[in-house]
Amino acid sequence: MATTKKTTKKAAAEIVEAPAAEVRPAPPAELTVEVKRKILFVASEAAPFIATGGLAEVVGSLSKSLAQNERYDVRVILPLYQDVKKEYRKEFRFIGNIFVPLSWRNQYCGIFEYVKDNVTFYFVDNEYYFKRPGCYGYYDDGERFAFFCRSVMEILGFIGFYPDVLHCHDWQAALAALYLKTIYCYRPEYQFIRAVFTIHNIEYQGKYSLDILEDLFGISYRYQNLVEYDRCVNLMKGAIECCEKFSTVSPTYAEEIKDPYYAHGLDGIVRRNEFKLCGILNGIDPDYYDPATDKALFENYSAENIAPKAVCKEELQRMLNLPVKPDTPIMAMISRLVSHKGLDLVQEVIEQALRQDMQFVLLGTGDSNYENYFADLARRYPGKVVSVISFNSDLSRKIYSGADLFLMPSKSEPCGLSQMIASRYGTVAIVRETGGLRDSITPYGAGGNGFTFHDYNAYDMLYVINEAIGVYHNKEEWEKLVKKAMTTDFSWSKSAKSYESLYESVLK
Ligand code: GLC
């Protein structure tokens, strides 16, 4: 017995030592093959090619930021709309065409490629679906984006790129996750692809009649339970069910969409899937929005040299036919004129705010009742209020740089980018504490970079507008606050890391 014990101990000692003898020399550098993480964004728009809103900016700037990491191979796939900017379009390379099955249809799909900032962009061409003005708003949008998503899945084989992560953005890309889980994952090349879904706005879900599930979307009724919600096909719900993880564009919004007040009916689905939900705050591209280099500005300036911002203000006042008064605060709004932007709060109290010495500038388009209201307000307050009912990117930059205060009292705001852009241009934000507004703007009273109010209440908003104007007249304090706003880090650096962690978590 004693001998056996001894032998066992010796054997154990040998085992512990064994790995040292096993260490092999590292292979020569030329033989190590670096395997990159392959990420494919599926989205309905991306800046600078085609943009109708924040989604495009995020897809454009997040992909660029991720691609700076050399361990990532980042690609983006988009529809080739008629309105894709000509200056880029003429540089696209045609790489071939395939035919895409969509239920009983078999549709032409041309594929174009373009590389920008280390990101490879693919464009899906089919003139029947996409040779129309704008991106959305057609009776057959469901079919158009079903074709787009089905094409995405088919193109992977053609280009020989099977991503590790298929990152789908908003309902227009939701079907890519659904096709992966109901059709393609049974094919060996597709079986390791993991789907991530990002909600940029839960209001737009892609709802259709259940009758067309098989005939139009090409999804078998066997899978009806995945997409059905409220007796309809609900594509966003389908993607939430099918993806490995889903995210929204700010941590606060990730909490809010569990609540019926914000979820447009999907709170139950979100709560049931909350174990795979996270919120990652959007960033902005600090080169694209840089007051030190922006060519649209009357004068360039920076946090170190703020003085020329006064020229931007003076020229803006002149351009908009407002009295040129350096000490009168300009409060601006640049917004789509729709109800969740908090415009009813503005309607309620703006005339009370206007009793003091201030100017109000609004830029935007949207619902006609709001357009008419603001046009009328400008007529009634000449020399105090200017409403520009249009959208104009050059003018928006002149306003971001020339104004003093930026008002964004949204009822809900998944993230919002304007408050970040305004802050970067030294125009101090006044926001309601919701979604990404709450996560990016912190109250002045607590040493923050702007002004905030909690409840969706017009008089709470009026109170902070007055507070902000009070601080504006204290030159020393104001300069400190402007500097603080300008130097807040709104770049992607932190959030891109969070996306990387999200990808790693689904690949484990
Ligand atoms: C949507 C949201 C907006 C967000 C943007 C980008 O447009 O409404 O809040 O900033 O998407 O994620």
XYZ file of C-alpha atoms and ligand atoms in Angstrom:
520
model
C 0.000 0.000 0.000
C 2.711 2.406 1.076
C 4.576 1.850 -2.186
C 1.480 2.522 -4.262
C 0.886 5.794 -2.450
C 4.450 6.895 -3.080
C 4.185 6.054 -6.769
C 0.943 8.001 -7.068
C 2.521 11.088 -5.484
C 5.474 10.863 -7.814
C 3.212 10.451 -10.807
C 1.238 13.525 -9.753
C 4.417 15.560 -9.483
C 5.402 14.446 -12.951
C 2.041 15.459 -14.366
C 2.349 18.938 -12.868
C 5.716 19.399 -14.416
C 4.778 17.916 -17.754
C 3.564 21.116 -19.545
C 7.020 22.699 -19.267
C 8.402 19.981 -21.519
C 5.445 20.499 -23.903
C 6.108 24.194 -24.617
C 6.693 24.565 -28.320
C 8.524 27.423 -29.969
C 6.188 30.042 -31.472
C 5.631 29.534 -35.219
C 7.508 31.983 -37.418
C 5.541 35.212 -37.876
C 4.870 34.581 -41.578
C 2.975 31.391 -40.689
C 0.535 32.920 -38.170
C -2.792 33.615 -39.824
C -4.693 36.381 -38.142
C -8.388 35.610 -38.048
C -10.422 38.775 -38.087
C -13.864 39.113 -36.599
C -16.259 39.486 -39.490
C -19.116 41.891 -38.867
C -21.853 42.630 -41.381
C -24.239 45.534 -40.793
C -27.596 45.214 -42.503
C -29.342 48.578 -42.674
C -31.721 50.589 -44.814
C -29.540 53.721 -44.864
C -25.998 54.868 -44.103
C -24.219 58.214 -44.280
C -22.707 59.559 -46.433
C -24.468 57.600 -49.214
C -28.107 57.980 -48.284
C -29.540 59.510 -45.134
C -32.990 60.441 -43.900
C -32.182 60.495 -40.172
C -30.103 59.411 -37.203
C -29.992 55.752 -38.262
C -27.857 56.611 -41.280
C -25.401 58.657 -39.231
C -25.006 55.863 -36.709
C -24.539 53.106 -39.287
C -21.988 55.280 -41.117
C -20.002 56.442 -38.096
C -20.166 53.260 -35.964
C -18.970 51.045 -38.825
C -16.108 53.469 -39.468
C -15.129 53.491 -35.821
C -15.243 49.666 -35.494
C -13.143 49.298 -38.634
C -10.330 51.236 -36.977
C -9.741 48.103 -34.922
C -7.554 45.978 -37.150
C -8.959 42.794 -35.650
C -12.277 43.575 -37.335
C -13.424 43.168 -40.912
C -16.468 45.431 -41.077
C -18.888 45.480 -43.988
C -22.235 47.155 -44.540
C -25.007 46.210 -46.944
C -27.637 48.668 -48.180
C -30.294 48.983 -50.882
C -29.185 50.890 -53.962
C -31.856 53.601 -53.981
C -32.193 56.058 -56.798
C -31.215 58.821 -54.363
C -27.855 57.343 -53.333
C -25.500 60.297 -53.837
C -24.224 60.543 -57.408
C -20.704 61.535 -56.385
C -20.242 58.152 -54.671
C -22.407 56.106 -56.974
C -20.223 56.762 -59.965
C -17.313 55.192 -58.078
C -19.167 51.961 -57.211
C -17.803 48.743 -58.714
C -20.271 46.248 -60.166
C -19.243 42.838 -58.915
C -21.970 40.666 -60.403
C -25.582 39.657 -60.174
C -27.627 36.787 -58.823
C -31.308 35.839 -58.692
C -32.978 35.920 -55.309
C -35.885 33.656 -54.333
C -38.688 35.390 -52.432
C -41.605 33.012 -51.968
C -42.770 32.236 -55.547
C -40.755 35.155 -56.980
C -37.277 35.021 -58.380
C -35.813 38.514 -58.589
C -32.763 40.090 -60.181
C -30.186 41.354 -57.689
C -27.179 43.342 -58.840
C -24.326 43.815 -56.383
C -22.104 46.877 -56.206
C -19.135 47.427 -53.935
C -17.360 50.470 -52.539
C -14.678 50.758 -49.864
C -14.543 53.790 -47.587
C -12.543 54.333 -44.376
C -11.676 50.616 -44.193
C -15.342 49.581 -44.415
C -16.626 47.619 -47.418
C -20.092 48.728 -48.498
C -22.319 46.567 -50.690
C -25.343 47.919 -52.517
C -28.260 45.741 -53.597
C -29.588 46.777 -56.985
C -33.078 46.094 -58.265
C -34.710 48.983 -60.097
C -38.241 47.680 -59.672
C -37.890 47.964 -55.893
C -35.443 50.824 -55.412
C -35.555 53.144 -58.419
C -37.962 55.519 -56.691
C -37.449 58.824 -54.891
C -36.696 58.599 -51.143
C -36.280 55.459 -49.069
C -39.642 54.680 -47.502
C -43.345 55.314 -47.629
C -44.410 52.997 -50.478
C -47.365 50.598 -50.363
C -44.991 47.678 -50.929
C -42.274 48.590 -48.376
C -42.776 45.169 -46.760
C -41.927 43.435 -50.031
C -39.066 45.816 -50.816
C -37.282 45.156 -47.534
C -38.107 41.432 -47.650
C -36.326 41.340 -51.012
C -33.447 43.339 -49.544
C -33.023 40.986 -46.546
C -33.371 37.847 -48.636
C -30.742 39.272 -51.014
C -28.390 39.875 -48.079
C -28.560 36.175 -47.184
C -28.021 35.082 -50.779
C -25.179 37.501 -51.450
C -23.009 36.018 -48.675
C -22.314 32.968 -50.807
C -21.627 35.072 -53.887
C -19.055 37.285 -52.156
C -17.711 34.419 -50.024
C -18.173 36.346 -46.780
C -19.977 34.542 -43.977
C -19.902 36.977 -41.068
C -19.445 35.995 -37.434
C -22.033 38.616 -36.531
C -24.989 39.682 -38.653
C -25.875 43.031 -37.107
C -29.356 44.101 -38.226
C -30.620 47.639 -37.656
C -34.322 48.486 -37.224
C -37.339 46.737 -38.742
C -36.212 47.070 -42.358
C -33.333 44.683 -41.588
C -35.263 42.473 -39.139
C -36.065 39.855 -41.768
C -32.372 39.064 -42.237
C -32.307 37.693 -38.655
C -35.574 35.845 -39.313
C -34.354 34.286 -42.560
C -31.147 33.240 -40.818
C -33.045 31.389 -38.105
C -35.848 29.920 -40.216
C -34.109 29.072 -43.488
C -30.345 29.540 -43.701
C -29.000 28.223 -40.403
C -29.582 24.698 -41.708
C -26.873 25.233 -44.308
C -23.360 24.492 -43.046
C -21.801 27.817 -44.128
C -24.435 29.791 -42.223
C -24.632 27.765 -39.040
C -22.120 29.789 -37.030
C -23.500 33.219 -37.934
C -24.880 35.000 -34.870
C -27.574 37.682 -35.199
C -27.591 40.947 -33.247
C -30.497 43.358 -33.622
C -30.429 47.071 -32.768
C -33.580 49.088 -32.170
C -33.101 52.726 -33.142
C -36.740 53.540 -32.543
C -39.334 51.105 -31.255
C -42.135 53.173 -32.759
C -41.545 51.732 -36.235
C -42.007 47.969 -36.064
C -42.889 46.781 -39.579
C -46.452 45.504 -39.096
C -48.257 43.572 -41.814
C -51.207 41.275 -42.279
C -50.630 37.665 -41.312
C -52.056 36.606 -44.692
C -48.845 37.513 -46.478
C -46.383 35.688 -44.215
C -45.713 32.879 -46.672
C -46.734 34.446 -49.934
C -44.802 37.687 -49.552
C -42.186 37.228 -46.858
C -41.516 33.632 -47.793
C -41.675 32.463 -44.158
C -43.469 29.195 -43.507
C -46.582 29.299 -41.290
C -44.708 26.821 -39.100
C -42.837 29.865 -37.791
C -45.883 32.083 -37.363
C -45.402 32.164 -33.557
C -42.031 33.869 -34.011
C -43.363 36.886 -35.897
C -46.966 37.118 -34.825
C -47.925 39.863 -32.441
C -51.368 41.306 -31.909
C -52.743 39.197 -34.813
C -50.250 40.796 -37.225
C -46.860 40.035 -38.650
C -44.536 42.216 -36.535
C -41.028 42.127 -37.980
C -39.371 43.870 -35.035
C -40.891 41.338 -32.655
C -39.636 38.544 -34.925
C -36.085 39.883 -34.838
C -36.172 40.254 -31.037
C -37.211 36.601 -30.752
C -34.655 35.335 -33.270
C -31.497 37.254 -32.408
C -28.882 36.165 -29.896
C -28.742 39.653 -28.366
C -30.543 42.902 -29.038
C -29.650 46.429 -28.131
C -30.999 49.945 -28.197
C -29.163 53.187 -28.691
C -28.915 54.325 -25.053
C -28.956 52.622 -21.631
C -31.947 54.664 -20.458
C -33.999 53.737 -23.535
C -33.193 50.071 -22.874
C -34.986 50.476 -19.550
C -37.780 52.611 -20.976
C -38.870 50.133 -23.649
C -39.876 47.680 -20.928
C -42.560 50.211 -20.019
C -45.833 50.521 -21.991
C -45.469 54.334 -22.010
C -42.497 54.035 -24.379
C -42.828 50.629 -26.035
C -45.627 51.157 -28.582
C -47.125 47.816 -27.582
C -43.947 45.724 -27.471
C -43.114 46.070 -23.743
C -44.235 42.506 -22.968
C -41.970 41.079 -25.677
C -39.064 43.245 -24.521
C -39.533 42.197 -20.886
C -39.692 38.531 -21.814
C -36.411 38.902 -23.713
C -34.686 41.339 -21.386
C -32.002 38.772 -20.530
C -30.526 39.481 -23.955
C -31.076 43.270 -24.058
C -28.501 46.016 -23.541
C -28.312 49.763 -24.193
C -25.261 51.366 -25.802
C -25.149 55.132 -26.220
C -24.575 56.382 -29.769
C -21.654 58.612 -30.556
C -21.072 61.162 -33.306
C -18.210 61.393 -35.764
C -16.000 64.094 -34.203
C -14.309 64.849 -37.546
C -17.565 65.318 -39.396
C -18.862 67.623 -36.675
C -15.904 69.775 -35.815
C -16.348 73.539 -35.349
C -12.602 73.938 -35.909
C -12.813 72.695 -39.521
C -16.495 72.793 -40.539
C -16.678 74.648 -43.855
C -20.336 75.613 -43.389
C -19.465 77.907 -40.477
C -19.021 81.658 -40.839
C -15.889 81.347 -38.679
C -14.153 78.326 -37.183
C -13.517 77.981 -33.463
C -12.658 75.437 -30.823
C -12.856 74.903 -27.062
C -9.438 76.597 -26.763
C -10.480 79.542 -28.900
C -14.196 80.156 -28.446
C -14.192 83.871 -29.366
C -14.996 83.386 -33.112
C -18.313 81.755 -32.131
C -19.533 85.340 -31.608
C -19.004 85.959 -35.327
C -21.099 82.870 -36.124
C -23.874 84.326 -33.979
C -23.687 87.784 -35.496
C -23.738 86.449 -39.076
C -26.597 84.072 -38.264
C -28.671 86.953 -36.899
C -27.909 88.986 -40.019
C -28.749 86.087 -42.324
C -32.077 85.418 -40.608
C -33.018 89.118 -40.428
C -32.888 89.158 -36.658
C -31.576 92.251 -34.849
C -27.817 91.797 -34.402
C -27.504 91.744 -30.620
C -24.543 89.930 -29.115
C -26.038 89.817 -25.621
C -29.468 88.482 -26.523
C -29.536 84.703 -26.181
C -30.613 82.691 -29.217
C -32.459 79.490 -28.398
C -32.662 77.061 -31.334
C -34.529 73.902 -32.243
C -33.569 71.665 -35.161
C -36.032 68.855 -35.289
C -38.488 66.773 -37.219
C -41.819 68.390 -36.393
C -43.580 65.359 -34.937
C -45.335 64.958 -31.621
C -42.777 62.870 -29.713
C -40.278 65.733 -30.075
C -42.138 67.562 -27.302
C -43.544 70.306 -29.520
C -46.761 70.561 -27.537
C -44.683 71.680 -24.529
C -43.127 74.369 -26.711
C -46.533 75.496 -27.969
C -47.769 75.759 -24.401
C -45.125 78.116 -22.999
C -42.968 79.604 -25.764
C -44.892 82.882 -25.717
C -44.252 83.247 -21.997
C -40.550 82.621 -22.577
C -40.565 85.209 -25.372
C -41.600 87.978 -22.951
C -37.940 88.290 -22.009
C -35.098 89.426 -24.229
C -34.374 86.367 -26.376
C -34.547 85.110 -29.957
C -35.968 81.767 -31.055
C -34.923 79.961 -34.259
C -36.579 76.796 -35.510
C -35.508 74.594 -38.433
C -37.429 71.515 -39.495
C -40.283 69.914 -41.383
C -42.961 67.473 -40.377
C -46.652 67.425 -39.462
C -48.531 70.295 -41.034
C -50.171 71.421 -37.786
C -46.716 72.077 -36.288
C -45.353 73.600 -39.495
C -48.292 76.015 -39.563
C -47.991 76.801 -35.870
C -44.305 77.760 -36.074
C -44.727 79.684 -39.342
C -47.488 81.650 -37.653
C -45.426 82.215 -34.490
C -42.680 83.768 -36.630
C -45.229 86.096 -38.283
C -46.497 87.230 -34.897
C -43.041 87.814 -33.414
C -41.013 89.491 -36.161
C -37.446 90.230 -35.091
C -37.737 87.635 -32.319
C -38.768 84.356 -33.909
C -37.620 82.785 -37.181
C -39.088 79.510 -38.447
C -37.465 77.853 -41.424
C -39.801 75.086 -42.534
C -37.405 72.983 -44.581
C -34.385 70.866 -44.023
C -31.032 72.226 -44.963
C -27.816 70.759 -43.664
C -25.727 73.891 -44.335
C -28.168 76.088 -42.394
C -28.356 73.513 -39.578
C -24.611 73.840 -39.028
C -24.859 77.635 -39.068
C -27.538 77.372 -36.387
C -25.632 74.815 -34.274
C -22.684 77.202 -34.251
C -24.498 80.540 -34.033
C -27.056 79.789 -31.310
C -26.481 79.858 -27.551
C -29.091 77.358 -26.354
C -30.446 74.236 -27.999
C -33.900 73.012 -26.957
C -34.808 69.312 -27.199
C -37.752 68.539 -24.900
C -38.641 65.128 -26.405
C -41.379 62.981 -24.931
C -39.259 60.002 -25.932
C -35.841 59.923 -27.579
C -34.028 56.621 -28.155
C -30.745 58.485 -28.337
C -30.839 61.778 -30.222
C -27.760 63.156 -31.910
C -28.627 66.864 -32.171
C -27.967 67.513 -28.478
C -24.467 66.079 -28.940
C -23.781 68.067 -32.101
C -25.061 71.276 -30.466
C -22.852 70.690 -27.401
C -19.826 70.062 -29.589
C -20.480 73.445 -31.228
C -20.713 75.117 -27.820
C -24.485 75.552 -27.904
C -25.757 74.456 -24.526
C -28.511 71.831 -24.572
C -31.802 71.995 -22.651
C -33.340 68.525 -22.673
C -35.969 66.398 -21.046
C -34.471 63.505 -19.115
C -35.447 60.658 -21.412
C -33.526 58.029 -23.398
C -30.204 59.177 -24.773
C -30.902 62.799 -23.774
C -30.670 61.726 -20.154
C -27.503 59.721 -20.848
C -25.653 62.488 -22.691
C -26.708 65.741 -20.995
C -26.251 66.203 -17.266
C -27.688 69.122 -15.272
C -25.706 72.312 -14.778
C -26.695 72.441 -11.102
C -24.839 69.165 -10.534
C -21.745 70.316 -12.430
C -23.005 69.000 -15.779
C -22.877 70.117 -19.409
C -26.432 71.411 -19.965
C -29.913 71.851 -18.506
C -32.456 69.130 -17.905
C -35.973 68.605 -16.575
C -37.572 65.352 -15.521
C -41.326 65.384 -16.024
C -43.009 65.921 -19.361
C -44.412 69.233 -18.205
C -44.378 72.569 -20.031
C -43.808 74.630 -16.883
C -40.874 72.510 -15.757
C -39.401 73.167 -19.179
C -40.078 76.905 -18.905
C -38.379 76.902 -15.512
C -35.131 75.477 -16.897
C -35.236 77.742 -19.964
C -35.329 80.681 -17.553
C -32.599 79.143 -15.432
C -30.427 78.719 -18.550
C -30.997 82.331 -19.624
C -30.064 83.423 -16.095
C -26.749 81.595 -16.312
C -26.214 82.959 -19.845
C -26.097 86.477 -18.437
C -23.355 85.495 -15.999
C -20.528 85.672 -18.553
C -17.914 83.879 -16.487
C -20.165 80.951 -15.573
C -21.466 80.750 -19.110
C -18.038 80.476 -20.663
C -17.199 77.633 -18.287
C -20.407 75.835 -19.211
C -19.852 76.294 -22.970
C -16.379 74.874 -22.584
C -17.727 71.938 -20.612
C -20.302 71.197 -23.325
C -17.666 71.437 -26.064
C -15.217 69.137 -24.333
C -17.689 66.389 -23.393
C -16.559 63.208 -25.159
C -19.321 62.253 -27.619
C -17.035 60.221 -29.854
C -17.571 56.526 -30.522
C -14.462 55.413 -28.658
C -16.250 54.108 -25.557
C -19.395 52.849 -27.275
C -17.531 51.031 -30.061
C -15.811 49.054 -27.278
C -19.227 48.176 -25.847
C -20.308 46.870 -29.267
C -17.124 44.809 -29.429
C -17.993 43.266 -26.048
C -21.521 42.618 -27.259
C -20.170 40.792 -30.332
C -17.728 38.772 -28.238
C -20.548 37.781 -25.887
C -22.597 36.217 -28.711
C -19.567 34.444 -30.169
C -18.586 32.667 -26.973
C -33.587 57.113 -34.398
C -33.949 57.671 -33.028
C -32.894 58.654 -32.514
C -31.512 58.011 -32.611
C -31.257 57.522 -34.029
C -29.927 56.846 -34.193
O -33.704 58.102 -35.358
O -35.230 58.290 -33.061
O -33.154 59.018 -31.180
O -30.532 58.952 -32.249
O -32.258 56.605 -34.409
O -29.791 55.707 -33.390
